[in-house]
Coordinates of C-alpha atoms and ligand atoms in Angstrom, one line a residue:
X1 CA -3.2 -2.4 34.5
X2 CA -6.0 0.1 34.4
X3 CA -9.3 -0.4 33.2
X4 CA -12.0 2.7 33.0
X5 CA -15.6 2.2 32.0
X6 CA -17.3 4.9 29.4
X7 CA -14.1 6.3 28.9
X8 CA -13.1 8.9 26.6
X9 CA -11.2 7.8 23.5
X10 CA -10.1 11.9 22.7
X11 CA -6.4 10.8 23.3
X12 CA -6.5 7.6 21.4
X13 CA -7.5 9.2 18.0
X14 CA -5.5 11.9 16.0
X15 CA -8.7 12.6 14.6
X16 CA -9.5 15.4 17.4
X17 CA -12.6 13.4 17.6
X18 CA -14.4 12.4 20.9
X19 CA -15.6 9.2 21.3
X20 CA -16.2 7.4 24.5
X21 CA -15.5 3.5 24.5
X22 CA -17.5 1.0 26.9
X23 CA -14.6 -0.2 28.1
X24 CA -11.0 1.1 27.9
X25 CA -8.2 -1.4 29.3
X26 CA -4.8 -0.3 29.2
X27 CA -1.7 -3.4 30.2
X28 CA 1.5 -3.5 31.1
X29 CA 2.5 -7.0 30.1
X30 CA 1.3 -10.0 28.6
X31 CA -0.2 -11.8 32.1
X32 CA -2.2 -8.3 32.5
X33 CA -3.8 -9.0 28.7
X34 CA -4.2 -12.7 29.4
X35 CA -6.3 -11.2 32.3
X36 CA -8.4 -8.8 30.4
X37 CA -9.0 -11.5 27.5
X38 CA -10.2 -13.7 30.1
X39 CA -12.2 -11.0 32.2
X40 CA -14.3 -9.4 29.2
X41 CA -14.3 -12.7 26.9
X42 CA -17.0 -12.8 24.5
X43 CA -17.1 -9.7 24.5
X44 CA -16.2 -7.1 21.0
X45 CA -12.2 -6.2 21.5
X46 CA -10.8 -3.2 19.5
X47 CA -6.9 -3.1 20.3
X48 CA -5.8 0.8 19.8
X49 CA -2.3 2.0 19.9
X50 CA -2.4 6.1 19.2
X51 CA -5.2 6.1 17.2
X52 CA -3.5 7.6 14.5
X53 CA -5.5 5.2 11.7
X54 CA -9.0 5.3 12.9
X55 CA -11.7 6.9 12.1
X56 CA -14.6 6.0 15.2
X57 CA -17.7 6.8 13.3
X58 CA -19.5 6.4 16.6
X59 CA -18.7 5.2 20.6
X60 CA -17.2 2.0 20.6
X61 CA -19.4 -0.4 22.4
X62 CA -16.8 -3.2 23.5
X63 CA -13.6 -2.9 25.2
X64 CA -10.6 -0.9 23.9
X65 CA -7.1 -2.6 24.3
X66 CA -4.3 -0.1 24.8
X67 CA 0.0 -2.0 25.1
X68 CA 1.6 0.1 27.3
X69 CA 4.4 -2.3 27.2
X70 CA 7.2 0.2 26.0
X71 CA 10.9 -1.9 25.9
X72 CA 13.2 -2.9 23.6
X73 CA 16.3 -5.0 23.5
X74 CA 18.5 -6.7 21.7
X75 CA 18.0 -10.0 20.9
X76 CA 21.2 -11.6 18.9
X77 CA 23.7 -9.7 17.1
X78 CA 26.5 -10.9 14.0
X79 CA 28.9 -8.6 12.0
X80 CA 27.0 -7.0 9.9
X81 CA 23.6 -6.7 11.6
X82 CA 21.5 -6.4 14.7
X83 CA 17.9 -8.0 15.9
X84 CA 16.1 -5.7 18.5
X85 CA 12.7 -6.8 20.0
X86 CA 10.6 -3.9 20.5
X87 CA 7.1 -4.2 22.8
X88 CA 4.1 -3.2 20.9
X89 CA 3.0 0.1 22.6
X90 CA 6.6 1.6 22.1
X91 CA 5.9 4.8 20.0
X92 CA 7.0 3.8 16.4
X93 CA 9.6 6.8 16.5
X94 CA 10.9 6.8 19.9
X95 CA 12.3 3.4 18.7
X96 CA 13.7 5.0 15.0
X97 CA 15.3 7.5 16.9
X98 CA 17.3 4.9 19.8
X99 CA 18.0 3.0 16.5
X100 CA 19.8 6.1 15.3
X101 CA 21.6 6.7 18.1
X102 CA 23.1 3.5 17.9
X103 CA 24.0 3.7 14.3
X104 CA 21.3 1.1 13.4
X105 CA 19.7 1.3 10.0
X106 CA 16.3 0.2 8.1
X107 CA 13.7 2.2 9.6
X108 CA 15.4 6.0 9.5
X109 CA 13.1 6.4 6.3
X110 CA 9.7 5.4 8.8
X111 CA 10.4 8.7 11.0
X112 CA 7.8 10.4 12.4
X113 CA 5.3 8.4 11.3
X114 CA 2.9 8.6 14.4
X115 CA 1.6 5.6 16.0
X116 CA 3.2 2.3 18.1
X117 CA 5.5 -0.9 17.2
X118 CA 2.3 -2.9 17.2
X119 CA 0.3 -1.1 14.8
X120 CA 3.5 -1.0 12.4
X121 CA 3.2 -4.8 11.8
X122 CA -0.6 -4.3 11.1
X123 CA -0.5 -1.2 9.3
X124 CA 2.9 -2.8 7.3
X125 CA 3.5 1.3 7.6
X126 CA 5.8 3.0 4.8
X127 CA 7.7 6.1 3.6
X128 CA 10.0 6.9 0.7
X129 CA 10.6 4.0 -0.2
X130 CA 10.5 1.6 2.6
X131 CA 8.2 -0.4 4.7
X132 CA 7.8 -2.0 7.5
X133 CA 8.1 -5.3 6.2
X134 CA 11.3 -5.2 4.7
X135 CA 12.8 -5.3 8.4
X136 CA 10.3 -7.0 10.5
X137 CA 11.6 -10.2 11.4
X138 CA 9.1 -12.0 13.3
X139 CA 5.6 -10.4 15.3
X140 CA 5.1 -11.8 18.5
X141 CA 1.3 -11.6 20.1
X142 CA -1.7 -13.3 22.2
X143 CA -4.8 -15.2 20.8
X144 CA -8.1 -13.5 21.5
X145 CA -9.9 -16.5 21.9
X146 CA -7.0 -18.4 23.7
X147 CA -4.5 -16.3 24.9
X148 CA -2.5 -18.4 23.5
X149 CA 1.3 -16.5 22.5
X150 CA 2.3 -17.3 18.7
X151 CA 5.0 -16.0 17.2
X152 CA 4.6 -15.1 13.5
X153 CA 7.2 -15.0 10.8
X154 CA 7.4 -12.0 8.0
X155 CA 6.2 -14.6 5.4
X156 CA 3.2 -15.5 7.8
X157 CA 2.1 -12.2 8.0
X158 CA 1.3 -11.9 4.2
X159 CA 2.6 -8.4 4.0
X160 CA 1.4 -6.1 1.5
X161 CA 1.3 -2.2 0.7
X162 CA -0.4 -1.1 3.7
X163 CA -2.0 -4.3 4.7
X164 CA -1.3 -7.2 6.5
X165 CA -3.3 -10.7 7.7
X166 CA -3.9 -8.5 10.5
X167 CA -6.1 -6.5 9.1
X168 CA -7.8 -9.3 6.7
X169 CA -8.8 -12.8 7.8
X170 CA -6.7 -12.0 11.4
X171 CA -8.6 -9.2 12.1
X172 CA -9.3 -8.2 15.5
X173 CA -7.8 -12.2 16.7
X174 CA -4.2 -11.2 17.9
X175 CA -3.5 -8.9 20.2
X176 CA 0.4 -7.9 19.3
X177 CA 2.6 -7.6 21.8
X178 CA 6.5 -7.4 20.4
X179 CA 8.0 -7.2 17.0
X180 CA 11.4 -7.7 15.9
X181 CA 13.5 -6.0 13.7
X182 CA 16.2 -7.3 11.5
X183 CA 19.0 -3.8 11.2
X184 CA 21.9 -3.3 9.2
X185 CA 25.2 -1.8 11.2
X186 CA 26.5 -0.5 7.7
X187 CA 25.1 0.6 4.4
X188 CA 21.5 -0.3 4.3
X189 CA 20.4 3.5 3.6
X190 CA 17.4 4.0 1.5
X191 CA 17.3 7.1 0.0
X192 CA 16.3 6.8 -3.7
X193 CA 12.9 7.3 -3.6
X194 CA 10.7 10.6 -3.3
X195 CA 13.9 12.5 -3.6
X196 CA 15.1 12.4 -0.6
X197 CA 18.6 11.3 -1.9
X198 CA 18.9 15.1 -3.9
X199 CA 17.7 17.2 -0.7
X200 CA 21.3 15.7 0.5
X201 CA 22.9 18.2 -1.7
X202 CA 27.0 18.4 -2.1
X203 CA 27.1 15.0 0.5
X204 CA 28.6 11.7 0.0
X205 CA 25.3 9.8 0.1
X206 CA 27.2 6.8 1.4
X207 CA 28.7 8.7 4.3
X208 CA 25.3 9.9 5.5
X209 CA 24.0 8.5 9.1
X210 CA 20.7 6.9 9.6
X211 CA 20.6 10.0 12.4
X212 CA 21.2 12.9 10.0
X213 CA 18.2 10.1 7.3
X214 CA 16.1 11.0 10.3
X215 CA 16.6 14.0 10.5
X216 CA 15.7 15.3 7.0
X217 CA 12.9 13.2 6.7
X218 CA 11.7 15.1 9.8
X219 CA 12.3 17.9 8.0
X220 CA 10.7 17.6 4.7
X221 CA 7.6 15.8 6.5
X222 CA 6.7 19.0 8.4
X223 CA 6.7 21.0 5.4
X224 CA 4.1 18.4 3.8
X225 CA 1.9 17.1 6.5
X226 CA -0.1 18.3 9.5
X227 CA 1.6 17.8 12.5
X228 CA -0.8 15.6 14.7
X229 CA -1.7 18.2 18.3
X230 CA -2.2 21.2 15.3
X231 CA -4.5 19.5 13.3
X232 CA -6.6 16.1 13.3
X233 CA -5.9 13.7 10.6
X234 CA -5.2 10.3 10.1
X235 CA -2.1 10.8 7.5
X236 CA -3.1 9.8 3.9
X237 CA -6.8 8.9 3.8
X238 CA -6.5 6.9 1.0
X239 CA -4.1 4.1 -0.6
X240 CA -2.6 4.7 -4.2
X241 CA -5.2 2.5 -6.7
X242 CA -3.1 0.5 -8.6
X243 CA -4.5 0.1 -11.8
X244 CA -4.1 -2.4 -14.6
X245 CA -1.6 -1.3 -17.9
X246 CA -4.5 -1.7 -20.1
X247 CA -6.6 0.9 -17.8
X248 CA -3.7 2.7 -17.5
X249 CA -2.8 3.3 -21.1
X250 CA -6.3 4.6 -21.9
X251 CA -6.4 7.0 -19.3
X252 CA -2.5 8.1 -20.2
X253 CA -4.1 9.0 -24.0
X254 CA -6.5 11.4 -22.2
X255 CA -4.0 12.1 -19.2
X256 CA -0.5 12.6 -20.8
X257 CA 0.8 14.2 -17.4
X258 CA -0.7 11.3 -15.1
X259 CA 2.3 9.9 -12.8
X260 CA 2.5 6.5 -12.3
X261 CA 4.9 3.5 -11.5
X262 CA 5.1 0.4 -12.3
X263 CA 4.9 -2.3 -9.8
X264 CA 4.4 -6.3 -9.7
X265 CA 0.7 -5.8 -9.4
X266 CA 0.0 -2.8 -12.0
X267 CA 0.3 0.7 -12.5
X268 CA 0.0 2.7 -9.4
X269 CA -0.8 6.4 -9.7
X270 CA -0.8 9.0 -6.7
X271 CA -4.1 9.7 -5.7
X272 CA -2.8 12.9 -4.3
X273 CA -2.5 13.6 -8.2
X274 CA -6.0 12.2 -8.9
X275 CA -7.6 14.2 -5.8
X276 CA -6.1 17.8 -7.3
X277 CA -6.8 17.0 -10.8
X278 CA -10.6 17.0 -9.7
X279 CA -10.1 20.5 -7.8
X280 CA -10.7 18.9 -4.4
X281 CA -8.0 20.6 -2.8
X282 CA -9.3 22.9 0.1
X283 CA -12.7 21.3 -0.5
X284 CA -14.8 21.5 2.8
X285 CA -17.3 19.7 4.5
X286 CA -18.5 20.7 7.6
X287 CA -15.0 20.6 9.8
X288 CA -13.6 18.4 7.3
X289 CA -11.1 19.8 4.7
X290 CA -8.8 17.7 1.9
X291 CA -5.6 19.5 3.3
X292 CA -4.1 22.1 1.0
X293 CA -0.4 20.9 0.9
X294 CA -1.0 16.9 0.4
X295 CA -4.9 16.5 -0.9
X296 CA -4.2 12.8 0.2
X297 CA -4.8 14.0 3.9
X298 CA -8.0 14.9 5.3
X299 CA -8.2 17.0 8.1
X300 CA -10.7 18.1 11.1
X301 CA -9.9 22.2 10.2
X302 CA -12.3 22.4 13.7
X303 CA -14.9 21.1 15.2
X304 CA -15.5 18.6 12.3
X305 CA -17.7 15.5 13.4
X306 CA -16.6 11.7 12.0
X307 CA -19.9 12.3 9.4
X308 CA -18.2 15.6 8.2
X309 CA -14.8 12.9 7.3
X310 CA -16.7 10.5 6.5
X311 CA -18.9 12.4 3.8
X312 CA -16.3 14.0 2.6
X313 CA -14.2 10.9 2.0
X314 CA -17.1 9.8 -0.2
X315 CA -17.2 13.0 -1.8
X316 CA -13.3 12.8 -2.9
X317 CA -14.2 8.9 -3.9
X318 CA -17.0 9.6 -5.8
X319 CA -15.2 12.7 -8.2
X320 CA -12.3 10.3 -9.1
X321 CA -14.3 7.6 -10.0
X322 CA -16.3 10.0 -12.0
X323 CA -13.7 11.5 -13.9
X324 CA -11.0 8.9 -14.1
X325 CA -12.8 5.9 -13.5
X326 CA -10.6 5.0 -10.6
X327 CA -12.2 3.4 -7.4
X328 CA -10.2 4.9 -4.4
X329 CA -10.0 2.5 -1.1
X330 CA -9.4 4.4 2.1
X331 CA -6.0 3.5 4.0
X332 CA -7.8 4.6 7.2
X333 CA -9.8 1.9 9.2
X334 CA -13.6 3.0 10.4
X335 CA -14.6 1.9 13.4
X336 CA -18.6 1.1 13.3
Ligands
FAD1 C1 0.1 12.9 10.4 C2 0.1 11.5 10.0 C3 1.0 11.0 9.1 C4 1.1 9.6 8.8 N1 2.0 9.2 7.9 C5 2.0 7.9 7.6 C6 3.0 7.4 6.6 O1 3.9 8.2 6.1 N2 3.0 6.1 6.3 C7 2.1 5.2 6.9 O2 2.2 4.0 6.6 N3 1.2 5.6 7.8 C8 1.1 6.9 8.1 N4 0.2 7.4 9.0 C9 -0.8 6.4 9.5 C10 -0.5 5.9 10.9 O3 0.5 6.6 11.5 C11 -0.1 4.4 10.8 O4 -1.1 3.6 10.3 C12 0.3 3.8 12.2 O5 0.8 2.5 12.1 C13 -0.9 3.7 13.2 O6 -0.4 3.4 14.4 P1 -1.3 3.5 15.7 O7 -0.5 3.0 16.9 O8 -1.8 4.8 15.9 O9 -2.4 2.4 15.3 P2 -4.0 2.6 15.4 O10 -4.5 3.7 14.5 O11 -4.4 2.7 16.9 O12 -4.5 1.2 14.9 C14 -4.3 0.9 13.5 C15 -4.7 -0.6 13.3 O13 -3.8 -1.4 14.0 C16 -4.5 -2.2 15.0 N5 -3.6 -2.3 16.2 C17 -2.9 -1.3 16.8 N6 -2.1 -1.8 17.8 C18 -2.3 -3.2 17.7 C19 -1.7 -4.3 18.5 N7 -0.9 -4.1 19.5 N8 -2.1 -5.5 18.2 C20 -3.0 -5.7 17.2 N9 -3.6 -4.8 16.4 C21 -3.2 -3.5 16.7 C22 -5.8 -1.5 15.3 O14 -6.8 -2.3 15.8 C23 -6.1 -0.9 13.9 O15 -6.6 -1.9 13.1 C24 0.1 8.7 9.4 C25 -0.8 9.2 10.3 C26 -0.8 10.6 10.6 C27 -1.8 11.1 11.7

């Protein structure tokens, strides 16, 4: 365990941002956060894992929670497929890529996705295609209030595109600690969406690896996003609206080149696409720039402050609601 008071929270945001937190209390294992629960109860908790979703818009006045409980293991095992428990500060790719070694397959499409096993459940992250939910089996944590351990099923959860109960009427109760995945040994591959099936050129799709998945997902997510140490971000700032047909066939009579797809809730449209149609990309504020190859992604181009991303978000919010009508929500969580 390790607790430091005003401590700098620089390495726990990708943001490049420096805020300092009250408190900042780092465990190794479930007694440990039983501990800290106990020792600052009452008290505001903010559980970080890399910071890679947060926007602090000022010093966190409370006590930061950082897993440093890194294992995985396998928990039960049949023919076809493989359950591995992984603890919730295990870097979200260091586990993809010991799944790959071992021929695993479900979350090869998640690569390089910054960020920890524990925020994945919250976050219910996703890429080309998949998400985190379509292989999380069960979410293990500790009550806040209690520290009480519950164990949580996927249907518990109430997954949804980037959300989760964590993040809703949860929020800020559980601290997670362990999460289990449910792997394929065979088939399983994703690789329909985005592409990524045709940058596979002249291969037998179903004799790819979920190592050489990785691998080009890697590959084609350098050439679009910033890598996190080069420049801050916080991936895309902003979820795809999803829109309703009606909406959406107006705007298509006016917009014949608007991309969409269709999904159980509506018509969701890129807001990459809605972002560039309103010539935001480049646009600057202060540090802050909408990033050049992927206008979904705002970055700190140096020295930006969290007002600089945070103006500028509203900026990019308020040009697409007044040309298309479309209310955009941010995917990143501000801290207050
Ligand atoms: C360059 C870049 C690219 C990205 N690309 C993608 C992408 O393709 N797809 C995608 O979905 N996301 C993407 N993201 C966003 C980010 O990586 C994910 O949201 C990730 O899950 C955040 O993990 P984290 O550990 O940094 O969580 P944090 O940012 O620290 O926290 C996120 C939320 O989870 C909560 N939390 C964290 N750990 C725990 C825990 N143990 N228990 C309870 N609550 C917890 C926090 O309180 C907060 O509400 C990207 C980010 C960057 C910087």
């Amino acid at each position: 365990m390790k607790i430091e008071e005003h401590a700098s929270l620089t390495a726990l945001n990708t943001f490049g941002l420096h805020p300092n937190a009250r408190v900042l209390a780092e465990f190794d294992n479930k007694d440990e956060l039983r501990a800290l629960l106990h020792r600052y109860s009452g008290e505001r908790f903010l559980t970080v894992g890399e910071g890679s979703n947060l926007l602090f818009l000022r010093d966190f006045d409370g006590v930061v929670l950082h897993s440093r409980m890194c294992r995985a293991r396998a928990l039960k095992e049949t023919k076809d497929e493989v359950w591995i428990e992984a603890e919730s500060g295990l870097r979200l790719d260091d586990l993809i890529q010991q799944l790959a070694d071992m021929d695993l397959r479900g979350l090869e499409n998640l690569s390089h996705i910054p960020g920890t096993v524990g925020a994945s459940a919250v976050q219910n992250v996703g890429a080309y295609g998949v998400e985190a939910k379509d292989v999380i089996e069960t979410v293990r944590a500790i009550a806040v209030q209690t520290g009480e351990e519950v164990t949580f099923t996927n249907a518990d959860c109430c997954f949804a595109y980037r959300d989760s109960r964590f993040k809703n009427d949860w929020k800020d109760q559980y601290v997670i600690t362990a999460v289990t995945f449910r792997l394929k040994k065979e088939g399983g591959l994703r690789l329909d969406y985005g592409g990524l099936g045709n940058a596979f050129e002249g291969r037998e799709l179903s004799q790819l690896t979920p190592l050489e998945v990785r691998e080009k997902v890697i590959e084609i997510r350098r050439r679009k996003l910033p890598e996190v140490g080069e420049f801050g971000s916080a991936g895309s700032f902003f979820k795809n609206p999803v829109i309703s047909p009606t909406c959406f066939e107006a705007l298509q009579t006016q917009y014949p080149a608007m991309p969409h797809f269709d999904t159980s809730d509506g018509v969701k449209v890129p807001a990459a696409w809605l972002i560039e149609q309103c010539g935001l990309k480049g646009c600057q504020h202060g540090g802050a720039r909408v990033w050049d190859k992927q206008p979904l992604v705002i970055v700190n181009a140096g020295n930006a402050s969290a007002e600089d991303i945070r103006l500028l978000a509203e900026k990019v919010m308020k040009d697409v609601s007044g040309r298309f009508g479309i209310t955009l929500s941010p995917e990143v969580n501000y801290i207050e």
